[in-house]
CSV table of C-alpha atoms and ligand atoms in Angstrom, one decimal:
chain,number,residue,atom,x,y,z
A,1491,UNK,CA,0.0,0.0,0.0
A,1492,UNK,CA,1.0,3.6,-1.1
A,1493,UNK,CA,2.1,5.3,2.3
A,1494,UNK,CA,0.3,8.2,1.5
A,1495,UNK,CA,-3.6,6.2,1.8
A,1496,UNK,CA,-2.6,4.4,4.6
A,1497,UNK,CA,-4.6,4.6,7.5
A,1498,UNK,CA,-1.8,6.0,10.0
A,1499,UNK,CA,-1.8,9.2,7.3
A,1500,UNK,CA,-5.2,10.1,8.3
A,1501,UNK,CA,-4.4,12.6,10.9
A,1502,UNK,CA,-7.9,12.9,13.1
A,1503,UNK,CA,-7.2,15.6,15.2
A,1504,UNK,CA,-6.6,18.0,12.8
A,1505,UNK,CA,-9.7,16.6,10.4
A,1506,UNK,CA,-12.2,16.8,13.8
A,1507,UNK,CA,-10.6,20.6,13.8
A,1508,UNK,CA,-10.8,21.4,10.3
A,1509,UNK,CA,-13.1,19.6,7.9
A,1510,UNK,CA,-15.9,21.0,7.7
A,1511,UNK,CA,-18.8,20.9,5.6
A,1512,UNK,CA,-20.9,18.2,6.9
A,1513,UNK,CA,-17.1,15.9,8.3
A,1514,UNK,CA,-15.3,15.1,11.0
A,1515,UNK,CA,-15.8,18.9,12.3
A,1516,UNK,CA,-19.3,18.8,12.7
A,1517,UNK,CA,-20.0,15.7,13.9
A,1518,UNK,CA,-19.6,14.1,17.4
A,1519,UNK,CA,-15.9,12.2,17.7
A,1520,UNK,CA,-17.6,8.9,17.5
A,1521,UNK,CA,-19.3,10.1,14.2
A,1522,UNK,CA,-17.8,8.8,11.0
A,1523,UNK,CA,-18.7,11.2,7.9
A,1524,UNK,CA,-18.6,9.4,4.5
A,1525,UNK,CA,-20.6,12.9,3.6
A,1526,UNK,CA,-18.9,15.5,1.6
A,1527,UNK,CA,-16.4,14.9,-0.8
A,1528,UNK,CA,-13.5,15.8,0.2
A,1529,UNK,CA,-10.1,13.5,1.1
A,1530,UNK,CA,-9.4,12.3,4.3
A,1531,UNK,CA,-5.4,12.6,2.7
A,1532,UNK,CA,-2.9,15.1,3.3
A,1533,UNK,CA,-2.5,16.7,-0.5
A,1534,UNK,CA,1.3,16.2,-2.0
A,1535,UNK,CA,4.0,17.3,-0.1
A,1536,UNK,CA,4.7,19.5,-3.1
A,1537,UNK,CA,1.8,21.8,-2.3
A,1538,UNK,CA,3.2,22.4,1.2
A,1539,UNK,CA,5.9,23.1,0.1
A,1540,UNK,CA,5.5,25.3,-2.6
A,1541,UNK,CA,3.3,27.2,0.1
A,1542,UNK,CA,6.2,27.6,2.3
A,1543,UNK,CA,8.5,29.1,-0.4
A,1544,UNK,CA,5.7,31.8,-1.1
A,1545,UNK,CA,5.5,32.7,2.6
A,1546,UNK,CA,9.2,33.0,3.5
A,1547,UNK,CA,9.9,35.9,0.9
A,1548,UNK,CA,7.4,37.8,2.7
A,1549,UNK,CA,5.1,39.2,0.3
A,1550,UNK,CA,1.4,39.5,-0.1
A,1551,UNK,CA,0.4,42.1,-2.2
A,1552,UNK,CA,-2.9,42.5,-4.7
A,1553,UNK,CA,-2.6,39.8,-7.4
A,1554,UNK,CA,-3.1,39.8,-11.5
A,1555,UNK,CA,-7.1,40.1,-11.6
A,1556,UNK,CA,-7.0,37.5,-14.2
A,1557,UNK,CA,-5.2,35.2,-12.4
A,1558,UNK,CA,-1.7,34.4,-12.3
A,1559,UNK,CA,0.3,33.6,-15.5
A,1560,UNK,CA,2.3,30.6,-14.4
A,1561,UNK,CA,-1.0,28.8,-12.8
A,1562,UNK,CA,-3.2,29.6,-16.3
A,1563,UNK,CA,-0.3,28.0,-18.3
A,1564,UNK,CA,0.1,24.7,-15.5
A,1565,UNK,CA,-3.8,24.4,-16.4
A,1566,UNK,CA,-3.1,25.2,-19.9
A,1567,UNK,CA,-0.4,21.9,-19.9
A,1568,UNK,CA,-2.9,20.1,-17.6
A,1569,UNK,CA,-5.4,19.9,-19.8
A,1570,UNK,CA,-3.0,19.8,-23.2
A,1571,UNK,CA,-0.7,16.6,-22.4
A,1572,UNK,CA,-4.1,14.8,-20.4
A,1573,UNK,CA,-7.4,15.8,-22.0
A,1574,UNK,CA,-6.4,16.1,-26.1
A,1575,UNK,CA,-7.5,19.6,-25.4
A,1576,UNK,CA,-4.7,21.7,-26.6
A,1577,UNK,CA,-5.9,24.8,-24.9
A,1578,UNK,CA,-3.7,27.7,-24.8
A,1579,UNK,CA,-3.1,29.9,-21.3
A,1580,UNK,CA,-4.6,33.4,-22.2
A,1581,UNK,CA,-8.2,31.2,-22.2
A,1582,UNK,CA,-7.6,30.5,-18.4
A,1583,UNK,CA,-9.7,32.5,-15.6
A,1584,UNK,CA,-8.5,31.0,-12.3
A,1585,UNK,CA,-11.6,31.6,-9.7
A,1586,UNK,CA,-12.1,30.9,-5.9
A,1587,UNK,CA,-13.4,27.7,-6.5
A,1588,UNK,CA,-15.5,25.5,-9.0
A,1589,UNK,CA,-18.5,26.9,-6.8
A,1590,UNK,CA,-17.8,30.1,-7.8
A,1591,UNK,CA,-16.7,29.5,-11.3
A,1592,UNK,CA,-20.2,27.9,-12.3
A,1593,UNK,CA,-22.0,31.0,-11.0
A,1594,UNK,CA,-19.4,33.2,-13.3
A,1595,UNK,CA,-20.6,31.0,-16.0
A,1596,UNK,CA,-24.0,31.9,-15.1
A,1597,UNK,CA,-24.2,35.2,-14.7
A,1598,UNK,CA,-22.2,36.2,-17.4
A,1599,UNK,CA,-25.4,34.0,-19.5
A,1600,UNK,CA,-28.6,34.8,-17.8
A,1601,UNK,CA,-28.8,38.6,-18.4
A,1602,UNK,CA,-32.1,38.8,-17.9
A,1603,UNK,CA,-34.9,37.4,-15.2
A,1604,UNK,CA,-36.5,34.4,-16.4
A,1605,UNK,CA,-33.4,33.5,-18.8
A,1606,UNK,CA,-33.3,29.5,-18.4
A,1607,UNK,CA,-30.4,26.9,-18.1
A,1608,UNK,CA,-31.2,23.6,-18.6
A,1609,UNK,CA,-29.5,21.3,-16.1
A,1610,UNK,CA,-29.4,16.8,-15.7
A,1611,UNK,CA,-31.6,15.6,-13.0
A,1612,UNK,CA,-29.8,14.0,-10.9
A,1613,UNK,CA,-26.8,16.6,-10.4
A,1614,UNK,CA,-24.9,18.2,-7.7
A,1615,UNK,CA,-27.0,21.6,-5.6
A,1616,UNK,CA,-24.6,24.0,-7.5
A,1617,UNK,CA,-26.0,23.7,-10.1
A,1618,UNK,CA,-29.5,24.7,-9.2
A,1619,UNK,CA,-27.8,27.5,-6.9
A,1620,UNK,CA,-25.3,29.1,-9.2
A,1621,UNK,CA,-28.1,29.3,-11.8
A,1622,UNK,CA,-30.6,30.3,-9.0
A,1623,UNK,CA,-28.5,33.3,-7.7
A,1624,UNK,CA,-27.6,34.8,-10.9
A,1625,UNK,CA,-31.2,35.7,-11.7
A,1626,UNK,CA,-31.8,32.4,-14.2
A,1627,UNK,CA,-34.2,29.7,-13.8
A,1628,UNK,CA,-32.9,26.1,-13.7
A,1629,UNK,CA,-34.9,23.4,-15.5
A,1630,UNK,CA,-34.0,20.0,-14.5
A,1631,UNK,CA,-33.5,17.3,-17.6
A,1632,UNK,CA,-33.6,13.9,-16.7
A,1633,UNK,CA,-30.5,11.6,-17.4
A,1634,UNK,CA,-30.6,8.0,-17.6
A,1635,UNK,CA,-29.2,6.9,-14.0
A,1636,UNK,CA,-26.7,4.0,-15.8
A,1637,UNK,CA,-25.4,6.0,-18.4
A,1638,UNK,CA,-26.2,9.5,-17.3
A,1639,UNK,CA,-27.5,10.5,-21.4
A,1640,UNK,CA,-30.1,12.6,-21.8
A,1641,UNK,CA,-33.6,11.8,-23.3
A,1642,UNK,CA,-33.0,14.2,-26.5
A,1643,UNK,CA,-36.7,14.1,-26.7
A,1644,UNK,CA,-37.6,15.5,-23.8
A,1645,UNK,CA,-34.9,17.5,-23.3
A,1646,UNK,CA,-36.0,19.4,-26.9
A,1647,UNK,CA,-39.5,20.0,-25.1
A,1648,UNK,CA,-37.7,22.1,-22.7
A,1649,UNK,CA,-36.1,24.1,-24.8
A,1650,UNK,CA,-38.1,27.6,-25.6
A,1651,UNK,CA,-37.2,31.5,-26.4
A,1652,UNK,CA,-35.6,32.0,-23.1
A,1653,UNK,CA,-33.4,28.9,-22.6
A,1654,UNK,CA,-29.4,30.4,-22.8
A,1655,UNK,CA,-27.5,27.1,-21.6
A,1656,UNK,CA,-27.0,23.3,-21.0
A,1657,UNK,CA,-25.0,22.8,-18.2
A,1658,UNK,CA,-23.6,19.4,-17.9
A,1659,UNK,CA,-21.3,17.3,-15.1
A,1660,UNK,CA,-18.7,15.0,-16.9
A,1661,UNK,CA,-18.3,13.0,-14.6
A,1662,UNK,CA,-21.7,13.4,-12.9
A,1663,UNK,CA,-22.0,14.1,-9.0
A,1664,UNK,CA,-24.1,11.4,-7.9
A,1665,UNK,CA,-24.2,9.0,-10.8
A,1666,UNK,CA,-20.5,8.8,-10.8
A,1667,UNK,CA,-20.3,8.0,-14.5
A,1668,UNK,CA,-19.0,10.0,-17.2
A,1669,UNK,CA,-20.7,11.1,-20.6
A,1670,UNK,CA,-19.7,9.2,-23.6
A,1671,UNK,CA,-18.1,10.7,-26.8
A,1672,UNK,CA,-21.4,10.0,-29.0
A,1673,UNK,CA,-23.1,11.6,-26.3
A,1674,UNK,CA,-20.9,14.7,-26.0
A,1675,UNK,CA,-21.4,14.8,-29.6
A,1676,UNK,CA,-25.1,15.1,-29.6
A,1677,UNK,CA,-25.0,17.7,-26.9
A,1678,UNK,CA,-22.7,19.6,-28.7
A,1679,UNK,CA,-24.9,20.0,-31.6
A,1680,UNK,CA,-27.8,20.4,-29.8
A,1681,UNK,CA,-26.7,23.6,-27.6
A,1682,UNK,CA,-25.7,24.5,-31.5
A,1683,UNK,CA,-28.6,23.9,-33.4
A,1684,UNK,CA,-30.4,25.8,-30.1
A,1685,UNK,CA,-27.8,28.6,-29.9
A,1686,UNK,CA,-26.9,27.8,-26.3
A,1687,UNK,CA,-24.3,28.3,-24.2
A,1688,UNK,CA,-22.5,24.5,-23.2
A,1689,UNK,CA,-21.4,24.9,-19.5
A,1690,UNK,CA,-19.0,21.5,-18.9
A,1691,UNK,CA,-18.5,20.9,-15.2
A,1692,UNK,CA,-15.5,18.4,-15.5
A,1693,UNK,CA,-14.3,18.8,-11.5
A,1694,UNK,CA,-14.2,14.8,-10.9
A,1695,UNK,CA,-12.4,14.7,-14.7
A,1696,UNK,CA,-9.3,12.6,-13.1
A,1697,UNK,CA,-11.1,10.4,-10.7
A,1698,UNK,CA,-11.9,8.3,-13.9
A,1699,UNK,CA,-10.9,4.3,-13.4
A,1700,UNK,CA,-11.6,2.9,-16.9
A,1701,UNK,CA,-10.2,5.9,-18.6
A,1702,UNK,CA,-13.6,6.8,-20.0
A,1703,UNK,CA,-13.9,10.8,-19.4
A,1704,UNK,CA,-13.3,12.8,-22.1
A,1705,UNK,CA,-13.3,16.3,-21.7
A,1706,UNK,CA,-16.1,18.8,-23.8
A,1707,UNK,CA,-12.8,20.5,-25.1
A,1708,UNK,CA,-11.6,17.5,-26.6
A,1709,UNK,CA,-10.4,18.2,-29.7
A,1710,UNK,CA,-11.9,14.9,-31.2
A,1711,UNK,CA,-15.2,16.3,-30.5
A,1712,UNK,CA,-17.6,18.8,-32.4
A,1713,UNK,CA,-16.0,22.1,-32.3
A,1714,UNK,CA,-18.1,24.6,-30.7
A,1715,UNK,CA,-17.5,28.3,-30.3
A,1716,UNK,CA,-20.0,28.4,-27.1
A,1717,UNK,CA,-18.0,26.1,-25.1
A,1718,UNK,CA,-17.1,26.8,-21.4
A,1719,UNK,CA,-15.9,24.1,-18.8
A,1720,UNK,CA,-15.6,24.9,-15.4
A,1721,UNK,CA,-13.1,22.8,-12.9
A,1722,UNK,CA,-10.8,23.1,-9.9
A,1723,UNK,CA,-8.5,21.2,-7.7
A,1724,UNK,CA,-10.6,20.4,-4.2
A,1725,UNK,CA,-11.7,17.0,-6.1
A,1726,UNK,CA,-8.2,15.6,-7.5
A,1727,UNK,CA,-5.8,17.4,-5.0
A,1728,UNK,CA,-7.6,16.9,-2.0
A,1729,UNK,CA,-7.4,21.1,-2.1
A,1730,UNK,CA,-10.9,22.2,-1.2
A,1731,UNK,CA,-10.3,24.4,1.5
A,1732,UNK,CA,-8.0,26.5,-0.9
A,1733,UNK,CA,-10.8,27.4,-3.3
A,1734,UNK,CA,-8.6,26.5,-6.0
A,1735,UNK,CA,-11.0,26.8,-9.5
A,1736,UNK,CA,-11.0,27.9,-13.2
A,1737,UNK,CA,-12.8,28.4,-16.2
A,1738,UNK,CA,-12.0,27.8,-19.6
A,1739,UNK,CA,-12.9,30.0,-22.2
A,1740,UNK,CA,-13.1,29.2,-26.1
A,1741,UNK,CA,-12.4,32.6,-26.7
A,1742,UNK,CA,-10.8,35.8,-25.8
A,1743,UNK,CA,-13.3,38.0,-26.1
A,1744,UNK,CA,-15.7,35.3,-23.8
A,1745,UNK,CA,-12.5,35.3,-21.1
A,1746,UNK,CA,-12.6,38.9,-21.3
A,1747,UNK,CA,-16.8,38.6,-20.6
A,1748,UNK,CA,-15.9,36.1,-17.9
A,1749,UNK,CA,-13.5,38.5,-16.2
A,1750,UNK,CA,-16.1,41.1,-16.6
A,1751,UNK,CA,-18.8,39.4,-14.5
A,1752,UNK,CA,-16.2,37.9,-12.5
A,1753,UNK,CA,-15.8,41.4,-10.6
A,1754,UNK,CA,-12.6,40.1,-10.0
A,1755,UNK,CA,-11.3,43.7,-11.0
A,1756,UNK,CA,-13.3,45.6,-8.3
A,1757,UNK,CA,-10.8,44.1,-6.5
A,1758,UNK,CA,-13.9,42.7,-4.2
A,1759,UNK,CA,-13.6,39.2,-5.4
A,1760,UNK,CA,-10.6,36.9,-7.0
A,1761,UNK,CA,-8.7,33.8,-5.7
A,1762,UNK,CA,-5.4,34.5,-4.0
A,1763,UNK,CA,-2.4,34.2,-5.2
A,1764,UNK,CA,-1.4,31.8,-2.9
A,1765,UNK,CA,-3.8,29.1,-3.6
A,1766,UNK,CA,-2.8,29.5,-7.4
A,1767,UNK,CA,0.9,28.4,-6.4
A,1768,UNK,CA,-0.5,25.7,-4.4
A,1769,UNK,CA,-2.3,24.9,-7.8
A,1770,UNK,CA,0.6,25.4,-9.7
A,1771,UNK,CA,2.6,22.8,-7.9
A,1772,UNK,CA,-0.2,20.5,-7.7
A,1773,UNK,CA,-1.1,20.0,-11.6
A,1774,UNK,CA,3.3,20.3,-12.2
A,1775,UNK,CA,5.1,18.1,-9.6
A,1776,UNK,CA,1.7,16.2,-8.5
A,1777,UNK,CA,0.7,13.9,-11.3
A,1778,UNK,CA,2.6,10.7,-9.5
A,1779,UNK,CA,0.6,11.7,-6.5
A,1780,UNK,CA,-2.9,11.7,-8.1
A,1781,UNK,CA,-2.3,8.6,-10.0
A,1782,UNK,CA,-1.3,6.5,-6.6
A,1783,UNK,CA,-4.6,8.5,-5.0
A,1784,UNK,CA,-6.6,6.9,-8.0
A,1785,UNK,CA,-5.0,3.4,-7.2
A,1786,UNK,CA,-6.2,3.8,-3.5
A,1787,UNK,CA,-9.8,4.7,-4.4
A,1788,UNK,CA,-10.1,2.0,-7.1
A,1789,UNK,CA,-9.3,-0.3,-4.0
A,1790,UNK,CA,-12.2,1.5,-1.4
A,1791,UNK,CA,-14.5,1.7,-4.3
A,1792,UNK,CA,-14.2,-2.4,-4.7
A,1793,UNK,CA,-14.8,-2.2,-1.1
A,1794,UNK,CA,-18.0,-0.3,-1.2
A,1795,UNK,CA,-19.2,-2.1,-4.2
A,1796,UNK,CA,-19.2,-5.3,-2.1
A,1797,UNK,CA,-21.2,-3.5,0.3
A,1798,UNK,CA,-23.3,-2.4,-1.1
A,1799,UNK,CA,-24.0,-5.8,-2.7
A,1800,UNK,CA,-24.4,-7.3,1.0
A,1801,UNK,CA,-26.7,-5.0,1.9
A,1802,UNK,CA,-30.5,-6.2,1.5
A,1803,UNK,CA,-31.7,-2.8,1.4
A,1804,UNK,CA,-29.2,-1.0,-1.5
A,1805,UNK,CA,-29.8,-1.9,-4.8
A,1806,UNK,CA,-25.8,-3.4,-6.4
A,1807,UNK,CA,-24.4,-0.3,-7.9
A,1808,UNK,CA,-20.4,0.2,-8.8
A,1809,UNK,CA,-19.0,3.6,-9.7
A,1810,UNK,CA,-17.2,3.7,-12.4
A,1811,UNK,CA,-16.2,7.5,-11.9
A,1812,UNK,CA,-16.0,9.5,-8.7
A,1813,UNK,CA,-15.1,8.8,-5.0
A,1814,UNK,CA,-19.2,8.5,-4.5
A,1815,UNK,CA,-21.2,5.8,-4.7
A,1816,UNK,CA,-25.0,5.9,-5.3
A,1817,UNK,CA,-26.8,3.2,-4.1
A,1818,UNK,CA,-30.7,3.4,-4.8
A,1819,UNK,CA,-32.6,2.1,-1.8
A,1820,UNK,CA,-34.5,-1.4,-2.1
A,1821,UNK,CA,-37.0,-0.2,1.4
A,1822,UNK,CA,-40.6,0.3,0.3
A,1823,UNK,CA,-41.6,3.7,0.0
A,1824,UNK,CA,-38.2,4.3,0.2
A,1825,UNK,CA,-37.2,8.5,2.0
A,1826,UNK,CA,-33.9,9.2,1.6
A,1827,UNK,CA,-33.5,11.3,4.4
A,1828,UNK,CA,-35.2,9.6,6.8
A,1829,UNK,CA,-33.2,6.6,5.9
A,1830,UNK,CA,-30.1,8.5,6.6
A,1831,UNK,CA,-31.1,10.1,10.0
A,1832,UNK,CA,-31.8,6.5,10.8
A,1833,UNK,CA,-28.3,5.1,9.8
A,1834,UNK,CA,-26.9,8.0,11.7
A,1835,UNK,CA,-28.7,7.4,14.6
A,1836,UNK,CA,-28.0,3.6,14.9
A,1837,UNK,CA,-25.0,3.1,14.0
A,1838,UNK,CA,-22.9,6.5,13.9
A,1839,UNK,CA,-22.0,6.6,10.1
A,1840,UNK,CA,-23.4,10.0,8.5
A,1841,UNK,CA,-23.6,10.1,4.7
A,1842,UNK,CA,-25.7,12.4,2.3
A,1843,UNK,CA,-29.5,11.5,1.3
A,1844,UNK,CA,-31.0,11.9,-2.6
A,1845,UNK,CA,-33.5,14.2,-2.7
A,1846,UNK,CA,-34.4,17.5,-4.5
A,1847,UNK,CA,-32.8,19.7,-2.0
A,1848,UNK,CA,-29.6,17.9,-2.9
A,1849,UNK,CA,-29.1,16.2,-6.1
A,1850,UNK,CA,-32.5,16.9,-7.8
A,1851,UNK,CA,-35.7,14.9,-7.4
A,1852,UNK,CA,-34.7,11.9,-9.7
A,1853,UNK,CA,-32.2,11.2,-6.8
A,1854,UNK,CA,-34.9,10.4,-3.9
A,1855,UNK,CA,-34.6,7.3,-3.0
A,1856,UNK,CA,-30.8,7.1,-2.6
A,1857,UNK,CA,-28.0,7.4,-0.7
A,1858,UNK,CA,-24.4,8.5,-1.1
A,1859,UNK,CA,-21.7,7.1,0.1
A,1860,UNK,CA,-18.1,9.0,-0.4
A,1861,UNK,CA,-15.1,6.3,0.2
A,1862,UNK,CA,-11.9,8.9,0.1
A,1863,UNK,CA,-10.6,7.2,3.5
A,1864,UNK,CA,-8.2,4.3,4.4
A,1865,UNK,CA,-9.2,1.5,3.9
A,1866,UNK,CA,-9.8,0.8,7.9
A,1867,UNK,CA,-12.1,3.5,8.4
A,1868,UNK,CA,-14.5,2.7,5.6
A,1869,UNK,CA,-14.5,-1.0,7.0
A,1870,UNK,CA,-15.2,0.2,10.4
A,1871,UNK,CA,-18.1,2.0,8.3
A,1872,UNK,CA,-19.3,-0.7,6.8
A,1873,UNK,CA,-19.6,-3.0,9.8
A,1874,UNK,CA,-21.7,-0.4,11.7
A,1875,UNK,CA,-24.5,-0.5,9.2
A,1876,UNK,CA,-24.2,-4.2,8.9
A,1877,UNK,CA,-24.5,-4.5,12.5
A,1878,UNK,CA,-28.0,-2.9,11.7
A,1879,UNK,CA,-29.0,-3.5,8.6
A,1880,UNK,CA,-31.8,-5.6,9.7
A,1881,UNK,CA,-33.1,-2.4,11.8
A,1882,UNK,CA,-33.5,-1.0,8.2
A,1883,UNK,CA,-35.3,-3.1,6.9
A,1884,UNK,CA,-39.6,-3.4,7.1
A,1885,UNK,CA,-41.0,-5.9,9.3
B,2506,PLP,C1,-19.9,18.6,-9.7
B,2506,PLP,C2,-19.3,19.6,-8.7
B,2506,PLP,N1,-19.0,20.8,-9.1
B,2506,PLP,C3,-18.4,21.7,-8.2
B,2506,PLP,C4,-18.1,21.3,-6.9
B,2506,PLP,C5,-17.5,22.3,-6.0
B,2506,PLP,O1,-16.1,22.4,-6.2
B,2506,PLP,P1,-15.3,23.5,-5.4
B,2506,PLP,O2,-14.8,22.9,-4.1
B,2506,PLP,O3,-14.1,23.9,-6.3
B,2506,PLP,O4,-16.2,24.7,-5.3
B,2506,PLP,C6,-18.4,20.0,-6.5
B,2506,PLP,C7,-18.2,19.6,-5.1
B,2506,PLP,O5,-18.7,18.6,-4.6
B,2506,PLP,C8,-19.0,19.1,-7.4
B,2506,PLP,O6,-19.3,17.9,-7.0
């Protein structure tokens, strides 16, 4: 076992001080969160110390507005020599986060009230939210729960005078599966034929055990002028609590729109330079690092999938991309948050219910499981439900 995922590297003490966000923070110390996604890992030693060289010169002034050269150009390389998206650096707006990035996106397309984005159903809150709080009306499409397609049928009902966008999520947060290049395909023309705006949130791009994602700026794909994909570092780096994000632009005059509604030039909002070095030493001197971090999951996600399979009340389910698993739940009448409460309650394992409020209404009737731990933590997990399963189920 890789050092790095073994279980003497999770540190507790500092995750029951610092994780936040529905973890180990939050949560009584016998509580074990498999909740939010976000690493129980230390991120590479390179981050750290590329942190460290930053602090001992000293200096903290105001950084570039749009983002700091040698961060655009590691993304730039990121996504060149790993996506076949040959993308060059000036198209690169680093943002405080993903979050933040996807209500850029947004804003900068629903100029006015009642402008609609279409979004899948199931998918992660943000989307609803970002769309939701830039003035824009969010109008959930269903997805096919296996492959996480569209129904092009129903999804060309939706569309009207006022629909801007598709936003997608390649891989998709809670499906954990990634869209296929025929798919992509198909999209692609449809946000053209439609004159839309194709928002591609690709955060949980690298967490991708068969090799199957393929990002929207692939350049084996349809080209597309109204491309935009929106990413960041919390997922593969284990970074969240830098805000590391960006957003990728197909054109300048579009980055210059982006850096417009960004109002990262009032000065008021912007992602500091110090989490774009982080980011910089990540995507550079990290890639050994994230490939031994995908080994390690593969492992807990075999794990979970035989859990899941022992459990008489989840529905077999493997992920395929992700550090989430999505189990649907076999109980009749089936609420996904009572479900949870219940687990929570009996056997001191918190994890995240389906349900509108969280992943769109396709999702009730699930649970989610996130299995970035060691490999003794999720066990000691997974024998706590066990030990209750039959509490779970009806009479
Ligand atoms: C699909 C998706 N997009 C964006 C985010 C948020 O990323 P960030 O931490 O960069 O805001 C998440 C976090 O769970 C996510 O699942």
């Amino acid at each position: 076992m890789d050092p790095s995922f073994a279980h003497n590297s999770v540190n507790l003490d500092v995750l029951r001080r610092r994780a936040h966000n529905y973890r180990w923070a939050v949560h009584p110390p016998d509580v074990i969160p498999l909740t939010a996604a976000d690493p129980d890992f230390p991120a590479c030693p390179e981050v750290a110390e590329a942190i460290r060289r930053h602090l001992s010169e000293g200096y903290f002034p105001y950084g570039s507005p749009g983002g700091d050269d040698q961060f655009k150009l590691a993304v730039a390389s990121w996504y060149s020599r790993r996506k076949n998206s040959p993308i060059t650096e000036n198209l690169v707006l680093p943002v405080n986060s993903a979050a933040y990035g996807l209500f850029v996106c947004a804003r900068m397309i629903c100029t006015h009230p009642g402008d609609e984005v279409l979004i899948p159903d199931p998918v992660d809150f943000l989307f609803r939210k970002s769309v939701e709080h830039a003035g824009g009306v969010a109008i959930p499409c269903k997805v096919n729960p296996e492959t996480a397609e569209f129904d092009f049928e129903s999804l060309s009902q939706k569309v009207n005078a006022r629909t801007r966008a598709i936003f997608i999520c390649n891989p998709n947060n809670p499906l954990g599966r990634a869209i296929g290049k025929a798919e992509l395909n198909r999209i692609i023309l449809f946000a053209e034929k439609h004159g839309l705006w194709l928002v591609s949130d690709e955060i949980w791009a690298d967490i991708d055990f068969d090799k199957k994602c393929r990002s929207v700026l692939d350049s084996g794909l349809v080209p597309y002028a109204k491309k935009l994909v929106v990413s960041g570092l919390s997922k593969n780096f284990a970074l969240a609590g830098l805000r590391i994000g960006y957003i990728i632009a197909s054109d300048e005059q579009t980055w210059q729109s982006l850096l417009a509604f960004s109002l990262h030039q009032t000065t008021a909002f912007g992602i500091p330079l110090i989490c774009q070095i982080a980011g910089t030493a990540a995507l550079n001197e990290g890639e050994y690092w994230l490939e031994a971090f995908v080994r390690h999951l593969d492992k807990m996600r075999d794990k979970t999938s035989a859990f899941i399979d022992s459990c008489p009340f989840l529905e077999p389910r493997m992920t395929e991309c992700t550090y989430l698993a999505f189990p649907k739940l076999r109980l009749h009448e089936a609420n996904s948050t009572k479900t949870v409460e219940k687990i929570l309650e009996l056997s001191k394992v918190a994890l995240v219910p389906g349900g509108k409020e969280w992943f769109e209404s396709q999702s009730e009737g699930h649970i989610r499981i996130c299995f970035s731990t060691s490999e003794a933590i999720l066990e000691e997990a997974f024998s706590r439900i066990k030990a209750i399963e039959h509490l779970l189920m009806p009479d």
